[in-house]
């Protein structure tokens, strides 16, 4: 029995694929609404850890009305100014300022969770397509709704390429429409695939060396 447990432990440590499995850490079956199942999974736990780190980072970077900020404050201000400049340049100063808080919060959320996922034997929440697709679908849907609210039916002109011949118009509109819908999948898939590939390479290399050092 001890050998079996030790073998399972070695397999758990060596295999970098185990970190991509969503597991229940705490579950509760409530006899309401047809035996409701409530559980806390590892992805939920690491998302809460990421939120805690974001809150701690903001508290550490608070100046408290001091003239000279600490290193945390300076780094936070530099990151804030960089993202603000990118957003206002890509959109415009007026609308960019309106959407900047959401874009900044989304950037920090993805950044912190990516950094947490680089810790050996941790869980990379942004490597799961269910999370990244939910983010990309929400953003594309919100952008589409805002586009219709602001431009009305003129928003469909986005699907018509400039200088398009009339004979090719139906085909190109169909291609542009499929491309627009594919953003929901491609935005989330690229982030999840990049994080998963990174973790497989880095953690696979680290786990292999740790296993060799401990067993040989």
Tab-separated table of C-alpha atoms in Angstrom:
chain	number	residue	atom	x	y	z
A	1	UNK	CA	0.000	0.000	0.000
A	2	UNK	CA	2.867	2.353	0.784
A	3	UNK	CA	4.538	1.598	-2.547
A	4	UNK	CA	1.286	2.316	-4.367
A	5	UNK	CA	0.930	5.671	-2.600
A	6	UNK	CA	4.544	6.553	-3.326
A	7	UNK	CA	4.071	5.702	-6.987
A	8	UNK	CA	0.995	7.903	-7.134
A	9	UNK	CA	2.932	10.723	-5.485
A	10	UNK	CA	5.761	10.426	-8.006
A	11	UNK	CA	3.307	10.390	-10.886
A	12	UNK	CA	1.559	13.461	-9.439
A	13	UNK	CA	4.857	15.356	-9.187
A	14	UNK	CA	6.370	14.331	-12.518
A	15	UNK	CA	3.345	14.813	-14.767
A	16	UNK	CA	2.897	18.496	-15.674
A	17	UNK	CA	-0.542	17.699	-17.120
A	18	UNK	CA	-2.091	17.207	-13.685
A	19	UNK	CA	-2.169	20.957	-13.099
A	20	UNK	CA	-4.682	21.374	-15.925
A	21	UNK	CA	-7.305	19.176	-14.251
A	22	UNK	CA	-10.140	21.040	-12.526
A	23	UNK	CA	-10.870	19.256	-9.255
A	24	UNK	CA	-13.250	19.767	-6.364
A	25	UNK	CA	-11.441	20.879	-3.224
A	26	UNK	CA	-14.554	21.305	-1.101
A	27	UNK	CA	-18.031	20.108	-2.026
A	28	UNK	CA	-21.429	20.243	-0.389
A	29	UNK	CA	-24.692	18.605	-1.443
A	30	UNK	CA	-27.662	20.689	-0.315
A	31	UNK	CA	-31.143	19.111	-0.441
A	32	UNK	CA	-32.643	22.168	-2.157
A	33	UNK	CA	-33.584	22.782	-5.797
A	34	UNK	CA	-33.174	19.119	-6.641
A	35	UNK	CA	-30.131	18.240	-4.528
A	36	UNK	CA	-28.005	21.317	-5.275
A	37	UNK	CA	-24.264	20.628	-5.516
A	38	UNK	CA	-21.983	23.417	-4.262
A	39	UNK	CA	-18.233	23.053	-4.624
A	40	UNK	CA	-15.006	25.037	-4.531
A	41	UNK	CA	-12.643	23.945	-7.277
A	42	UNK	CA	-8.938	24.571	-7.685
A	43	UNK	CA	-9.583	27.137	-10.424
A	44	UNK	CA	-11.961	29.016	-8.127
A	45	UNK	CA	-9.402	28.929	-5.328
A	46	UNK	CA	-6.621	30.327	-7.504
A	47	UNK	CA	-8.904	33.032	-8.871
A	48	UNK	CA	-9.574	34.089	-5.276
A	49	UNK	CA	-5.826	34.014	-4.596
A	50	UNK	CA	-5.302	36.210	-7.651
A	51	UNK	CA	-7.925	38.673	-6.405
A	52	UNK	CA	-6.181	38.733	-3.021
A	53	UNK	CA	-2.826	39.523	-4.654
A	54	UNK	CA	-4.392	42.318	-6.711
A	55	UNK	CA	-5.913	43.830	-3.570
A	56	UNK	CA	-2.613	43.487	-1.689
A	57	UNK	CA	-0.718	45.090	-4.573
A	58	UNK	CA	-3.034	48.094	-4.550
A	59	UNK	CA	-2.725	48.449	-0.775
A	60	UNK	CA	1.074	48.265	-0.929
A	61	UNK	CA	1.189	50.904	-3.670
A	62	UNK	CA	-0.941	53.415	-1.739
A	63	UNK	CA	0.973	56.636	-1.021
A	64	UNK	CA	-1.119	57.735	1.970
A	65	UNK	CA	-0.579	61.399	0.919
A	66	UNK	CA	3.219	61.079	0.964
A	67	UNK	CA	5.256	63.209	-1.423
A	68	UNK	CA	7.581	60.368	-2.389
A	69	UNK	CA	6.007	56.995	-3.021
A	70	UNK	CA	7.554	53.626	-2.328
A	71	UNK	CA	8.783	51.197	-4.963
A	72	UNK	CA	5.388	49.520	-5.161
A	73	UNK	CA	3.726	52.870	-5.796
A	74	UNK	CA	6.220	53.864	-8.481
A	75	UNK	CA	5.836	50.555	-10.324
A	76	UNK	CA	2.044	50.778	-10.117
A	77	UNK	CA	2.033	54.344	-11.433
A	78	UNK	CA	4.348	53.376	-14.298
A	79	UNK	CA	2.110	50.464	-15.255
A	80	UNK	CA	-0.972	52.666	-14.951
A	81	UNK	CA	0.523	55.394	-17.151
A	82	UNK	CA	1.701	52.908	-19.783
A	83	UNK	CA	-1.683	51.214	-20.159
A	84	UNK	CA	-3.490	54.568	-20.079
A	85	UNK	CA	-1.302	55.862	-22.893
A	86	UNK	CA	-1.911	52.756	-25.010
A	87	UNK	CA	-5.689	52.860	-24.497
A	88	UNK	CA	-6.079	56.570	-25.228
A	89	UNK	CA	-3.872	56.335	-28.320
A	90	UNK	CA	-5.681	53.303	-29.736
A	91	UNK	CA	-9.200	54.626	-29.092
A	92	UNK	CA	-9.261	58.390	-28.401
A	93	UNK	CA	-8.788	60.545	-25.280
A	94	UNK	CA	-12.523	60.821	-24.540
A	95	UNK	CA	-13.735	57.259	-25.112
A	96	UNK	CA	-10.408	55.827	-24.019
A	97	UNK	CA	-10.800	57.428	-20.613
A	98	UNK	CA	-14.296	55.936	-20.377
A	99	UNK	CA	-13.206	52.348	-21.032
A	100	UNK	CA	-9.781	52.555	-19.396
A	101	UNK	CA	-10.813	51.279	-15.907
A	102	UNK	CA	-12.223	48.072	-17.378
A	103	UNK	CA	-9.242	47.485	-19.671
A	104	UNK	CA	-6.793	48.195	-16.857
A	105	UNK	CA	-8.588	45.825	-14.467
A	106	UNK	CA	-8.695	43.115	-17.140
A	107	UNK	CA	-4.972	43.527	-17.841
A	108	UNK	CA	-4.038	43.295	-14.159
A	109	UNK	CA	-6.317	40.279	-13.682
A	110	UNK	CA	-4.703	38.355	-16.551
A	111	UNK	CA	-1.182	39.458	-15.584
A	112	UNK	CA	-1.449	38.374	-11.937
A	113	UNK	CA	-3.029	35.026	-12.796
A	114	UNK	CA	-0.356	34.374	-15.424
A	115	UNK	CA	2.391	35.103	-12.884
A	116	UNK	CA	0.744	32.861	-10.286
A	117	UNK	CA	0.599	30.096	-12.875
A	118	UNK	CA	4.395	30.261	-13.292
A	119	UNK	CA	4.968	29.108	-9.702
A	120	UNK	CA	6.038	25.434	-9.714
A	121	UNK	CA	3.246	22.981	-8.819
A	122	UNK	CA	0.672	25.763	-8.842
A	123	UNK	CA	-2.485	25.972	-10.946
A	124	UNK	CA	-2.644	28.096	-14.106
A	125	UNK	CA	-6.224	29.360	-14.197
A	126	UNK	CA	-5.733	31.276	-17.462
A	127	UNK	CA	-4.719	28.048	-19.225
A	128	UNK	CA	-8.336	26.869	-19.159
A	129	UNK	CA	-10.402	27.751	-22.190
A	130	UNK	CA	-13.595	27.971	-20.129
A	131	UNK	CA	-12.224	31.062	-18.349
A	132	UNK	CA	-10.550	32.759	-21.306
A	133	UNK	CA	-13.548	32.102	-23.570
A	134	UNK	CA	-15.888	33.616	-20.973
A	135	UNK	CA	-13.724	36.750	-20.918
A	136	UNK	CA	-13.423	37.020	-24.709
A	137	UNK	CA	-17.131	36.313	-25.309
A	138	UNK	CA	-18.150	38.952	-22.753
A	139	UNK	CA	-15.836	41.563	-24.254
A	140	UNK	CA	-16.855	40.932	-27.880
A	141	UNK	CA	-20.542	40.877	-26.925
A	142	UNK	CA	-20.171	44.130	-24.987
A	143	UNK	CA	-18.314	45.780	-27.869
A	144	UNK	CA	-21.047	44.669	-30.292
A	145	UNK	CA	-23.823	46.054	-28.086
A	146	UNK	CA	-21.984	49.357	-27.681
A	147	UNK	CA	-21.431	49.507	-31.440
A	148	UNK	CA	-25.160	49.110	-32.140
A	149	UNK	CA	-26.065	51.661	-29.467
A	150	UNK	CA	-23.703	54.254	-30.883
A	151	UNK	CA	-23.911	53.656	-34.648
A	152	UNK	CA	-27.150	51.737	-35.161
A	153	UNK	CA	-27.400	49.781	-38.412
A	154	UNK	CA	-24.341	51.625	-39.710
A	155	UNK	CA	-22.391	49.232	-37.497
A	156	UNK	CA	-22.884	46.600	-40.218
A	157	UNK	CA	-20.571	48.655	-42.451
A	158	UNK	CA	-17.768	47.063	-40.437
A	159	UNK	CA	-18.425	43.901	-42.446
A	160	UNK	CA	-17.982	45.650	-45.797
A	161	UNK	CA	-14.318	46.026	-46.852
A	162	UNK	CA	-13.334	49.340	-48.398
A	163	UNK	CA	-13.278	49.313	-52.195
A	164	UNK	CA	-15.049	45.961	-52.406
A	165	UNK	CA	-16.371	45.054	-55.895
A	166	UNK	CA	-20.137	44.668	-55.978
A	167	UNK	CA	-19.921	41.141	-57.396
A	168	UNK	CA	-17.797	39.938	-54.466
A	169	UNK	CA	-19.780	41.806	-51.812
A	170	UNK	CA	-21.944	38.862	-50.573
A	171	UNK	CA	-18.949	36.530	-50.299
A	172	UNK	CA	-16.721	39.063	-48.541
A	173	UNK	CA	-19.484	40.087	-46.122
A	174	UNK	CA	-19.966	36.413	-45.214
A	175	UNK	CA	-16.217	36.001	-44.676
A	176	UNK	CA	-16.032	39.144	-42.536
A	177	UNK	CA	-19.054	38.019	-40.506
A	178	UNK	CA	-17.482	34.621	-39.802
A	179	UNK	CA	-14.213	36.345	-38.925
A	180	UNK	CA	-16.018	38.656	-36.510
A	181	UNK	CA	-17.723	35.722	-34.784
A	182	UNK	CA	-14.445	33.807	-34.665
A	183	UNK	CA	-12.964	36.484	-32.420
A	184	UNK	CA	-14.974	35.047	-29.549
A	185	UNK	CA	-13.048	31.799	-29.891
A	186	UNK	CA	-9.667	33.027	-31.133
A	187	UNK	CA	-9.097	35.601	-28.372
A	188	UNK	CA	-9.715	33.079	-25.616
A	189	UNK	CA	-8.020	30.203	-27.404
A	190	UNK	CA	-4.771	32.084	-28.012
A	191	UNK	CA	-4.379	33.060	-24.359
A	192	UNK	CA	-5.222	29.583	-23.047
A	193	UNK	CA	-3.004	27.840	-25.609
A	194	UNK	CA	-0.022	30.119	-24.941
A	195	UNK	CA	-0.249	29.671	-21.170
A	196	UNK	CA	-0.705	25.914	-21.477
A	197	UNK	CA	2.261	25.616	-23.840
A	198	UNK	CA	4.431	27.741	-21.558
A	199	UNK	CA	3.530	25.721	-18.490
A	200	UNK	CA	4.098	22.409	-20.237
A	201	UNK	CA	7.587	23.486	-21.284
A	202	UNK	CA	8.704	25.223	-18.086
A	203	UNK	CA	7.066	23.007	-15.499
A	204	UNK	CA	7.816	19.846	-17.421
A	205	UNK	CA	11.488	20.777	-17.445
A	206	UNK	CA	11.476	21.732	-13.740
A	207	UNK	CA	9.556	18.633	-12.631
A	208	UNK	CA	11.874	16.387	-14.603
A	209	UNK	CA	14.972	17.849	-12.960
A	210	UNK	CA	13.419	17.724	-9.486
A	211	UNK	CA	12.493	14.080	-10.005
A	212	UNK	CA	15.998	13.196	-11.191
A	213	UNK	CA	17.653	15.027	-8.295
A	214	UNK	CA	15.455	13.337	-5.678
A	215	UNK	CA	15.490	9.814	-7.102
A	216	UNK	CA	19.038	9.458	-8.430
